[in-house]
Amino acid sequence: MSARRRGADISHWRRLWLYVFVLLVFAFLLTPVFIVVPMSFSGSNYLEFPPQTWSLRWYQAYFGSREWIAATKVSMIAALLTVCLATPAGFAAAYFLRHSQTRFAKAVLPVLLLPQVMPVILVAIGVFFLYIRLGLVDTLFGIVLAHTALAIPFVVMPILAGLRGFDERLEFAARNLGATRLQAIRDVTLPAVRPSVISGALFAFVTSLDEVVIGLFIAGGPNTVLTRRMFLSLRDQIDPTIAAISTVLIAVSIAAVVLFMLASQPTRRAKAAYDV
Amino acid sequence: MSQDIKAGGTTRPRDDRNRVWLGSLPALLVTAVVTLPFLWLAILSFISEGSPSLAHYARMLDNPSYFTIIIDTVKLSIIVTAIALAIGYPTAYFINLLTPAWATLALGLVAIPFWTSLLVRTYAWMVLLQRNGLINSWLIEIGAIDRPLRMANSFLGTTIGMIHIMLPFVILPLYSSMRQIDGDVIRAARNLGASPSQAFRDVFVPLSMPGVIAGGLLTFVLCLGFYVTPQLLGGGNLTTISMKIQQNIIMYGDWGAASSLGVLLVVLVGISLLVLHWLAPRALRG
């Protein structure tokens, strides 16, 4: 509809250059993401495209390496723990921002947004400096704490948007009918803003899994995260094993995008609740 | 409370104030871990041997290599932002022409690199740009060049990789500001005698400026502090401020030098925000 309204007087022929240009832009955007996938199945010692021979040797190199698997485990555990901590914390913060009208609450929002414009290298050296004093360098607890603090603002934003679109009087009604605040949140508010909570949790997961720079400073030794090991390996040479790891990570990202899009559709139950 | 009664007949429960403040605790955690430690370092950068001094900053002025680093960082950020905007604008414009279903698909395609690990995308560019990599072999095959171009480990390679990483950050805000433009305004301009290109230039472009400013600023600020991509794609031939900060700590253990550079980075980010603050009302008025 918008296409007809905005551009009917210009023929597709005159727009041809735009279509070609945009096609090239999408090729530019997507080629680097997907070129790694066929290369990871190459049978040769070098990265070549298209591969002359096919094999799973780089996947064997990945899954057979104790170091890579250990790093993958640390990353997965850190990411899951980050989701478990950052999602409730982000919900609590968003709930606070939605319901408190005090001047203090108004000051909290910019404080939460600040880390998003702060260069990550500065966060990294600050956290490193703090952790040296607290003895938290290279500990799982330290990694999860840093990732949680980093993820909270990304969780608060979608949930706050969700809560703003939710009629809070439904929750008040539940509480006036005898539910405690926690019961009302659990049974009325949470189901209604579920999509935004899921997006927040996904943001937290991806934030933790993809974090590189802070990990370079505080996630070494027995608790080396996957991204740190990848980064250090890439600095020396272009190892085809990383193509295999990258393919796995791309699959995880696409799963995240699909989940994200599914989550942003309201569930049938939530729809039914609104229809009542 | 009376307002609530008027609005819907459901009153705000009486205990509403209680315990909501607990929700501010996560903000405290964010501040304690993310923001405050650097603030502490920033203060320490003005102290040398136990007394207030500008020694760390004086050293920056004495050493000409720091000047190169700062110029390179700003130059890289400006070039990447400008090219990303130039590529992103027509792309967002195109997505805005599509029907809702196609636009969702196109935005999904833009989102795939956005959700893909930064390290994976940088790795892909290392593979594509290396001396015997795909781009060089294709260029030789079609006869555009005789010898492989030196693209990995260079300013050029870093620029290409960073444009790729920044494009979604430009396209998404541009698209959302273009969506808000009322198509009737463009049609009114056309009915009043403007040619399609005049209507585009004098009506559509000015109305899309909020997106240009938001996307451009976000990209510029992110570029200033970028570490991973310049380190891996610029390897040795390009040093940015954040790379120097990392070196100062990991290689030399020199916290004073690293923190003073960090303060400089914050100042650069602050200046860009101020410039925007000054620029935005003008651009929006025009």
XYZ file of C-alpha atoms in Angstrom:
562
model
C 0.000 0.000 0.000
C 2.739 2.381 0.990
C 4.565 1.543 -2.236
C 1.624 2.659 -4.326
C 1.104 5.827 -2.349
C 4.688 6.922 -2.355
C 6.075 5.901 -5.675
C 3.357 5.304 -8.250
C 4.472 8.116 -10.510
C 7.961 6.686 -10.971
C 8.155 3.602 -13.166
C 10.044 0.518 -12.083
C 12.295 1.040 -15.092
C 13.496 4.413 -13.806
C 14.077 2.839 -10.407
C 16.169 0.041 -11.917
C 19.424 1.520 -10.619
C 17.990 1.468 -7.090
C 17.029 -2.198 -7.348
C 20.473 -3.159 -8.658
C 22.155 -1.089 -5.958
C 20.069 -2.622 -3.168
C 20.730 -6.111 -4.524
C 24.469 -5.395 -4.282
C 24.049 -4.056 -0.731
C 22.240 -7.215 0.374
C 24.951 -9.331 -1.271
C 27.543 -7.287 0.630
C 25.609 -7.725 3.890
C 25.023 -11.462 3.600
C 28.006 -12.889 1.678
C 30.485 -12.615 4.576
C 27.998 -14.280 6.921
C 27.346 -17.263 4.671
C 30.650 -17.729 2.806
C 32.145 -19.231 5.947
C 29.605 -22.070 5.926
C 30.727 -23.935 2.745
C 34.370 -23.215 3.559
C 34.016 -24.958 6.907
C 33.258 -28.208 5.039
C 36.444 -27.980 2.958
C 38.767 -30.965 2.830
C 41.972 -29.039 2.162
C 44.419 -27.373 4.504
C 43.594 -23.945 3.147
C 40.421 -21.974 3.058
C 39.177 -22.140 -0.493
C 35.942 -21.305 -2.238
C 34.326 -23.306 -3.610
C 36.066 -26.170 -1.766
C 37.710 -28.744 -4.084
C 36.985 -31.602 -1.700
C 34.447 -31.862 1.071
C 34.996 -33.204 4.554
C 34.101 -32.778 8.187
C 37.710 -32.545 9.322
C 37.392 -29.021 10.721
C 34.372 -30.075 12.750
C 36.403 -33.026 14.015
C 39.209 -30.615 14.843
C 36.725 -28.477 16.790
C 34.790 -31.198 18.628
C 37.950 -33.256 19.161
C 39.906 -30.450 20.794
C 39.738 -30.375 24.557
C 40.601 -26.641 24.642
C 37.903 -25.592 22.175
C 35.238 -27.681 23.902
C 36.253 -26.398 27.337
C 36.009 -22.802 26.066
C 32.624 -23.527 24.455
C 31.332 -24.954 27.750
C 32.501 -21.925 29.730
C 30.819 -19.601 27.197
C 27.537 -21.531 27.238
C 27.421 -21.723 31.045
C 28.281 -18.014 31.352
C 25.608 -17.090 28.778
C 22.893 -19.194 30.454
C 23.743 -17.860 33.920
C 23.719 -14.328 32.497
C 20.218 -14.915 31.103
C 19.039 -16.284 34.480
C 20.369 -13.233 36.331
C 19.908 -10.407 33.834
C 16.317 -11.229 32.823
C 14.738 -11.013 36.319
C 16.992 -8.076 37.219
C 16.053 -6.307 33.986
C 12.369 -7.003 34.599
C 12.607 -5.612 38.136
C 14.363 -2.489 36.854
C 11.825 -1.999 34.044
C 8.945 -2.515 36.501
C 10.494 0.067 38.809
C 10.914 2.576 35.966
C 7.305 2.019 34.914
C 5.751 2.343 38.363
C 7.824 4.827 40.293
C 7.159 8.501 39.652
C 9.903 9.776 41.951
C 12.735 12.016 40.796
C 15.099 9.175 41.690
C 13.404 6.910 39.141
C 13.818 9.541 36.429
C 17.555 9.635 37.141
C 17.894 5.848 36.898
C 17.054 5.575 33.194
C 20.032 7.608 31.871
C 22.286 5.728 34.296
C 21.075 2.486 32.702
C 21.528 3.835 29.177
C 25.051 5.152 29.714
C 26.835 1.799 29.187
C 25.356 1.587 25.683
C 27.300 4.628 24.455
C 30.384 3.875 26.552
C 33.232 2.402 24.454
C 33.562 -1.230 25.465
C 37.340 -1.026 25.839
C 36.824 1.466 28.694
C 34.341 -0.861 30.387
C 36.919 -3.632 29.949
C 39.848 -1.840 31.567
C 37.584 -0.561 34.367
C 36.286 -4.063 35.118
C 39.841 -5.455 34.954
C 41.034 -2.764 37.385
C 38.144 -3.547 39.769
C 38.566 -7.326 39.527
C 42.299 -7.204 40.290
C 41.340 -5.623 43.626
C 38.482 -8.063 44.272
C 40.407 -11.159 43.123
C 37.774 -11.920 40.469
C 40.019 -12.070 37.381
C 39.609 -15.366 35.448
C 36.698 -16.559 37.630
C 33.332 -17.721 36.312
C 31.574 -15.556 38.880
C 33.485 -12.505 37.626
C 32.603 -13.236 33.999
C 28.889 -13.724 34.783
C 28.809 -10.579 36.950
C 30.361 -8.445 34.175
C 28.140 -9.944 31.463
C 25.025 -9.467 33.611
C 25.849 -5.801 34.253
C 26.494 -5.350 30.524
C 23.261 -7.132 29.521
C 20.814 -5.489 31.963
C 20.316 -2.290 29.892
C 19.604 -4.436 26.800
C 17.002 -6.387 28.797
C 15.359 -3.310 30.338
C 14.654 -1.602 27.000
C 12.309 -4.196 25.386
C 10.616 -5.030 28.711
C 10.023 -1.354 29.506
C 8.465 -0.936 26.058
C 6.324 -4.018 26.759
C 5.176 -2.701 30.147
C 4.319 0.695 28.658
C 2.004 -1.032 26.202
C 0.336 -3.017 29.001
C -2.700 -1.631 30.794
C -1.455 -1.587 34.396
C -5.025 -1.361 35.707
C -5.356 -5.096 34.994
C -2.633 -5.712 37.550
C -4.247 -3.271 40.003
C -7.540 -5.078 39.593
C -5.912 -8.423 40.446
C -4.338 -6.939 43.536
C -7.518 -5.246 44.686
C -9.181 -8.643 44.376
C -6.706 -10.023 46.900
C -3.617 -11.090 44.930
C -0.262 -10.050 46.332
C 1.944 -7.946 44.107
C 4.125 -10.922 43.176
C 1.076 -13.077 42.398
C -0.391 -10.319 40.245
C 2.898 -9.883 38.353
C 3.248 -13.630 37.853
C -0.332 -14.343 36.770
C -1.379 -11.138 35.002
C 1.506 -8.891 33.972
C 4.138 -11.458 32.967
C 1.909 -13.460 30.583
C 0.861 -10.218 28.889
C 4.399 -8.905 28.315
C 5.903 -12.343 27.637
C 7.195 -11.506 24.113
C 9.213 -8.562 25.398
C 10.653 -10.653 28.244
C 11.735 -13.316 25.730
C 13.409 -10.701 23.527
C 15.176 -9.336 26.596
C 16.416 -12.810 27.543
C 17.678 -13.380 23.976
C 19.510 -10.059 24.050
C 21.151 -11.112 27.317
C 22.170 -14.480 25.856
C 23.687 -12.975 22.721
C 25.369 -10.146 24.649
C 27.156 -12.677 26.828
C 27.965 -15.193 24.089
C 29.391 -12.602 21.665
C 31.281 -10.488 24.176
C 34.977 -10.321 23.243
C 36.800 -7.323 24.664
C 35.991 -7.684 28.376
C 36.714 -11.405 28.067
C 40.217 -10.622 26.759
C 40.967 -8.987 30.097
C 39.067 -11.025 32.676
C 38.212 -14.432 31.164
C 41.450 -16.389 30.872
C 43.044 -19.470 32.411
C 40.633 -22.320 33.163
C 37.710 -20.000 32.466
C 38.732 -18.936 28.966
C 35.622 -18.048 26.972
C 35.167 -19.151 23.357
C 35.441 -15.660 21.875
C 38.733 -15.004 23.682
C 40.232 -18.229 22.358
C 38.980 -17.428 18.840
C 40.378 -13.895 18.994
C 43.803 -15.012 20.210
C 43.935 -17.770 17.600
C 42.968 -15.334 14.798
C 45.674 -12.891 15.780
C 48.298 -15.493 14.878
C 46.841 -17.213 11.819
C 43.630 -17.895 9.928
C 42.757 -21.334 11.299
C 40.039 -23.190 9.293
C 38.768 -24.708 12.562
C 37.338 -21.268 13.255
C 35.219 -21.592 10.090
C 33.577 -24.636 11.692
C 33.065 -22.830 15.017
C 31.713 -19.799 13.145
C 29.195 -21.976 11.301
C 27.945 -23.298 14.639
C 27.700 -19.726 15.988
C 25.854 -18.551 12.835
C 23.341 -21.381 13.323
C 22.852 -20.202 16.919
C 22.341 -16.593 15.721
C 19.778 -17.571 13.108
C 17.942 -19.649 15.707
C 17.972 -16.530 17.910
C 16.538 -14.332 15.120
C 13.781 -16.867 14.408
C 12.956 -17.183 18.117
C 12.986 -13.381 18.388
C 10.517 -13.031 15.510
C 8.289 -15.794 16.878
C 8.410 -14.213 20.327
C 7.315 -10.824 19.009
C 4.065 -12.413 17.787
C 1.628 -12.328 20.700
C 0.768 -15.846 21.868
C -2.682 -17.257 21.378
C -3.306 -17.152 25.118
C -2.306 -13.511 25.381
C -4.532 -12.706 22.393
C -7.407 -14.577 24.006
C -6.894 -12.570 27.192
C -7.260 -9.318 25.260
C -10.301 -10.525 23.350
C -12.207 -11.168 26.580
C -5.707 8.294 42.811
C -8.831 10.181 41.786
C -7.476 10.262 38.249
C -7.322 6.483 38.208
C -10.930 6.269 39.303
C -11.993 8.599 36.539
C -9.891 6.784 33.962
C -11.147 3.299 34.498
C -12.719 2.697 37.850
C -9.792 0.611 39.091
C -7.791 2.191 41.862
C -4.088 1.916 42.349
C -3.591 -0.455 45.304
C -2.687 1.347 48.518
C 0.611 -0.432 49.107
C 1.878 0.649 45.695
C 4.905 2.553 46.939
C 6.242 -0.372 48.954
C 9.256 -2.251 47.745
C 9.174 -0.927 44.170
C 12.504 0.727 44.954
C 14.053 -2.768 44.970
C 13.934 -2.492 41.195
C 16.591 0.196 41.274
C 19.177 -2.297 42.584
C 20.055 -3.668 39.102
C 20.843 -0.112 38.026
C 23.212 0.068 40.975
C 24.952 -3.117 39.815
C 25.333 -1.728 36.281
C 26.853 1.458 37.682
C 29.158 -0.373 40.103
C 30.560 -2.762 37.496
C 30.358 -0.900 34.182
C 30.527 2.820 34.832
C 32.231 3.542 38.172
C 35.498 1.581 37.721
C 36.375 3.619 34.643
C 35.457 6.829 36.463
C 37.915 5.772 39.149
C 40.602 5.212 36.488
C 39.782 8.581 34.937
C 40.425 10.298 38.260
C 43.677 8.363 38.705
C 44.839 9.596 35.288
C 45.148 13.075 36.781
C 47.384 11.821 39.582
C 51.058 11.030 39.195
C 53.261 9.825 42.056
C 50.671 10.683 44.642
C 49.928 14.272 43.671
C 47.630 15.897 41.135
C 49.406 16.329 37.826
C 48.945 16.318 34.080
C 52.043 14.157 33.513
C 50.122 11.430 31.648
C 48.599 14.000 29.316
C 51.885 15.837 28.786
C 53.441 12.573 27.628
C 50.674 12.224 25.061
C 51.571 15.642 23.618
C 55.310 14.851 23.582
C 54.928 11.593 21.716
C 54.061 12.159 18.031
C 52.830 8.565 17.626
C 49.809 9.422 19.800
C 48.889 12.179 17.359
C 48.868 9.659 14.486
C 46.727 7.265 16.524
C 44.115 9.924 17.285
C 43.993 11.179 13.682
C 43.707 7.617 12.339
C 40.864 6.780 14.742
C 38.865 9.910 13.872
C 39.574 9.499 10.134
C 38.463 5.852 10.198
C 35.268 6.757 12.086
C 34.366 9.603 9.707
C 34.993 7.539 6.550
C 33.072 4.505 7.845
C 30.122 6.640 9.011
C 29.937 8.581 5.731
C 30.067 5.499 3.499
C 27.663 3.530 5.721
C 25.160 6.411 5.480
C 25.622 6.685 1.706
C 24.986 2.939 1.264
C 22.334 2.668 3.961
C 20.135 5.553 2.810
C 19.054 4.105 -0.580
C 18.686 0.688 1.054
C 16.352 2.007 3.769
C 14.492 3.982 1.073
C 13.999 0.797 -0.922
C 12.759 -1.180 2.106
C 10.324 1.665 2.789
C 8.820 1.187 -0.710
C 8.071 -2.495 -0.092
C 4.787 -4.001 1.035
C 4.731 -4.869 4.782
C 5.417 -8.578 4.226
C 8.423 -7.937 1.960
C 9.689 -5.199 4.274
C 9.642 -7.662 7.190
C 11.683 -10.110 5.110
C 14.171 -7.401 4.081
C 14.555 -6.251 7.692
C 15.100 -9.871 8.701
C 17.952 -10.082 6.168
C 19.441 -6.887 7.611
C 19.082 -8.387 11.094
C 21.020 -11.586 10.298
C 24.453 -9.911 10.231
C 23.308 -7.786 13.182
C 22.764 -10.910 15.305
C 25.826 -12.746 14.012
C 28.841 -12.631 16.285
C 31.121 -9.686 15.573
C 34.085 -12.022 15.678
C 32.557 -14.321 13.049
C 31.961 -11.403 10.685
C 35.476 -10.086 11.192
C 36.854 -13.571 10.563
C 34.862 -13.780 7.314
C 36.420 -10.517 6.152
C 39.894 -11.762 7.058
C 39.234 -14.774 4.818
C 37.759 -12.696 1.982
C 40.434 -9.996 2.006
C 43.602 -12.031 2.477
C 46.314 -12.002 -0.185
C 45.178 -15.252 -1.845
C 41.603 -14.716 -0.692
C 38.360 -14.698 -2.642
C 38.222 -11.031 -3.589
C 41.786 -10.959 -4.900
C 41.330 -14.152 -6.940
C 38.060 -12.882 -8.434
C 39.581 -9.525 -9.320
C 42.529 -11.258 -11.016
C 40.196 -13.672 -12.819
C 38.115 -10.886 -14.370
C 41.330 -9.071 -15.257
C 40.788 -6.002 -13.082
C 44.207 -6.343 -11.459
C 47.454 -8.178 -12.222
C 48.804 -8.626 -8.742
C 46.813 -9.228 -5.545
C 45.822 -6.059 -3.715
C 46.974 -5.649 -0.161
C 43.652 -5.441 1.670
C 44.128 -7.507 4.826
C 46.156 -5.874 7.584
C 45.483 -2.379 6.314
C 43.371 0.730 6.736
C 41.376 -0.268 3.628
C 40.537 -3.722 4.988
C 39.498 -2.299 8.352
C 37.274 0.261 6.615
C 35.516 -2.404 4.511
C 34.970 -4.704 7.496
C 33.674 -1.909 9.707
C 31.254 -0.603 7.066
C 29.803 -4.101 6.925
C 29.460 -4.264 10.703
C 27.943 -0.771 10.984
C 25.409 -0.985 8.109
C 22.556 -2.479 10.186
C 23.053 0.277 12.788
C 22.457 2.808 9.993
C 19.704 1.063 8.028
C 17.392 0.342 10.983
C 17.074 3.949 12.339
C 16.924 5.340 8.776
C 14.077 2.972 7.941
C 12.119 3.783 11.085
C 12.370 7.537 10.437
C 11.371 7.096 6.760
C 8.352 5.040 7.808
C 7.030 7.971 9.788
C 7.008 10.253 6.734
C 3.446 10.849 5.590
C 3.152 9.854 1.919
C 0.512 12.571 1.425
C 3.136 15.259 2.052
C 5.188 13.960 -0.871
C 2.071 13.763 -3.054
C 1.134 17.313 -2.068
C 4.560 18.490 -3.227
C 4.043 16.644 -6.521
C 0.578 18.123 -7.011
C 2.017 21.574 -6.411
C 4.313 21.052 -9.370
C 7.491 19.534 -7.930
C 9.239 16.955 -10.094
C 9.819 13.544 -8.454
C 13.445 14.427 -7.749
C 12.475 17.862 -6.375
C 9.899 16.298 -4.064
C 12.512 13.786 -2.931
C 15.231 16.380 -2.385
C 13.175 19.169 -0.830
C 10.560 17.206 1.119
C 11.525 13.581 1.674
C 15.202 14.050 2.516
C 14.676 16.821 5.104
C 11.930 14.767 6.752
C 14.259 11.766 7.009
C 17.013 13.759 8.751
C 16.214 12.466 12.277
C 17.140 8.960 11.101
C 20.309 10.187 9.363
C 21.420 11.952 12.524
C 20.524 9.102 14.893
C 22.128 6.403 12.709
C 25.164 8.501 11.841
C 25.883 9.460 15.434
C 25.452 5.914 16.749
C 27.831 4.629 14.059
C 30.406 7.348 14.663
C 30.448 6.833 18.438
C 30.686 3.037 18.081
C 33.514 3.409 15.525
C 35.539 5.657 17.832
C 35.668 2.930 20.469
C 35.953 -0.103 18.172
C 38.576 -2.645 19.119
C 38.088 -6.136 17.677
C 37.782 -5.363 13.959
C 40.663 -2.837 13.664
C 42.891 -5.171 15.676
C 42.226 -8.196 13.452
C 41.837 -6.466 10.070
C 44.295 -3.606 10.578
C 46.864 -5.910 12.160
C 50.005 -3.929 12.828
C 49.471 -1.274 10.166
C 46.723 0.633 11.913
C 46.552 1.574 15.570
C 43.346 3.016 17.002
C 42.899 4.622 20.407
C 41.292 1.488 21.857
C 44.129 -0.715 20.558
C 46.665 1.574 22.209
C 44.720 1.443 25.491
C 44.785 -2.367 25.412
C 48.532 -2.379 24.588
C 49.331 0.047 27.385
C 47.736 -2.267 29.932
C 48.524 -5.767 28.676
C 52.043 -5.091 27.345
C 53.331 -2.291 29.552
C 51.055 -2.391 32.610
C 50.864 1.381 32.284
C 47.485 2.286 33.785
C 48.148 6.031 33.707
C 48.779 6.091 29.953
C 45.770 3.830 29.283
C 43.401 5.859 31.478
C 44.439 9.213 30.015
C 43.785 7.834 26.506
C 40.455 6.559 27.813
C 39.563 10.042 29.031
C 40.483 11.375 25.595
C 38.141 8.820 24.006
C 35.316 9.902 26.321
C 36.010 13.541 25.403
C 35.786 12.652 21.696
C 32.470 10.844 22.259
C 31.240 13.818 24.319
C 32.208 16.288 21.578
C 30.295 14.234 18.993
C 27.214 14.237 21.230
C 27.518 18.012 21.692
C 27.943 18.594 17.958
C 24.792 16.553 17.434
C 22.965 18.559 20.076
C 23.892 21.703 18.182
C 23.386 20.227 14.707
C 20.102 18.390 15.229
C 17.758 21.384 15.705
C 19.273 23.096 12.648
C 18.938 20.026 10.442
C 15.403 19.418 11.624
C 14.357 23.017 11.076
C 15.771 23.004 7.524
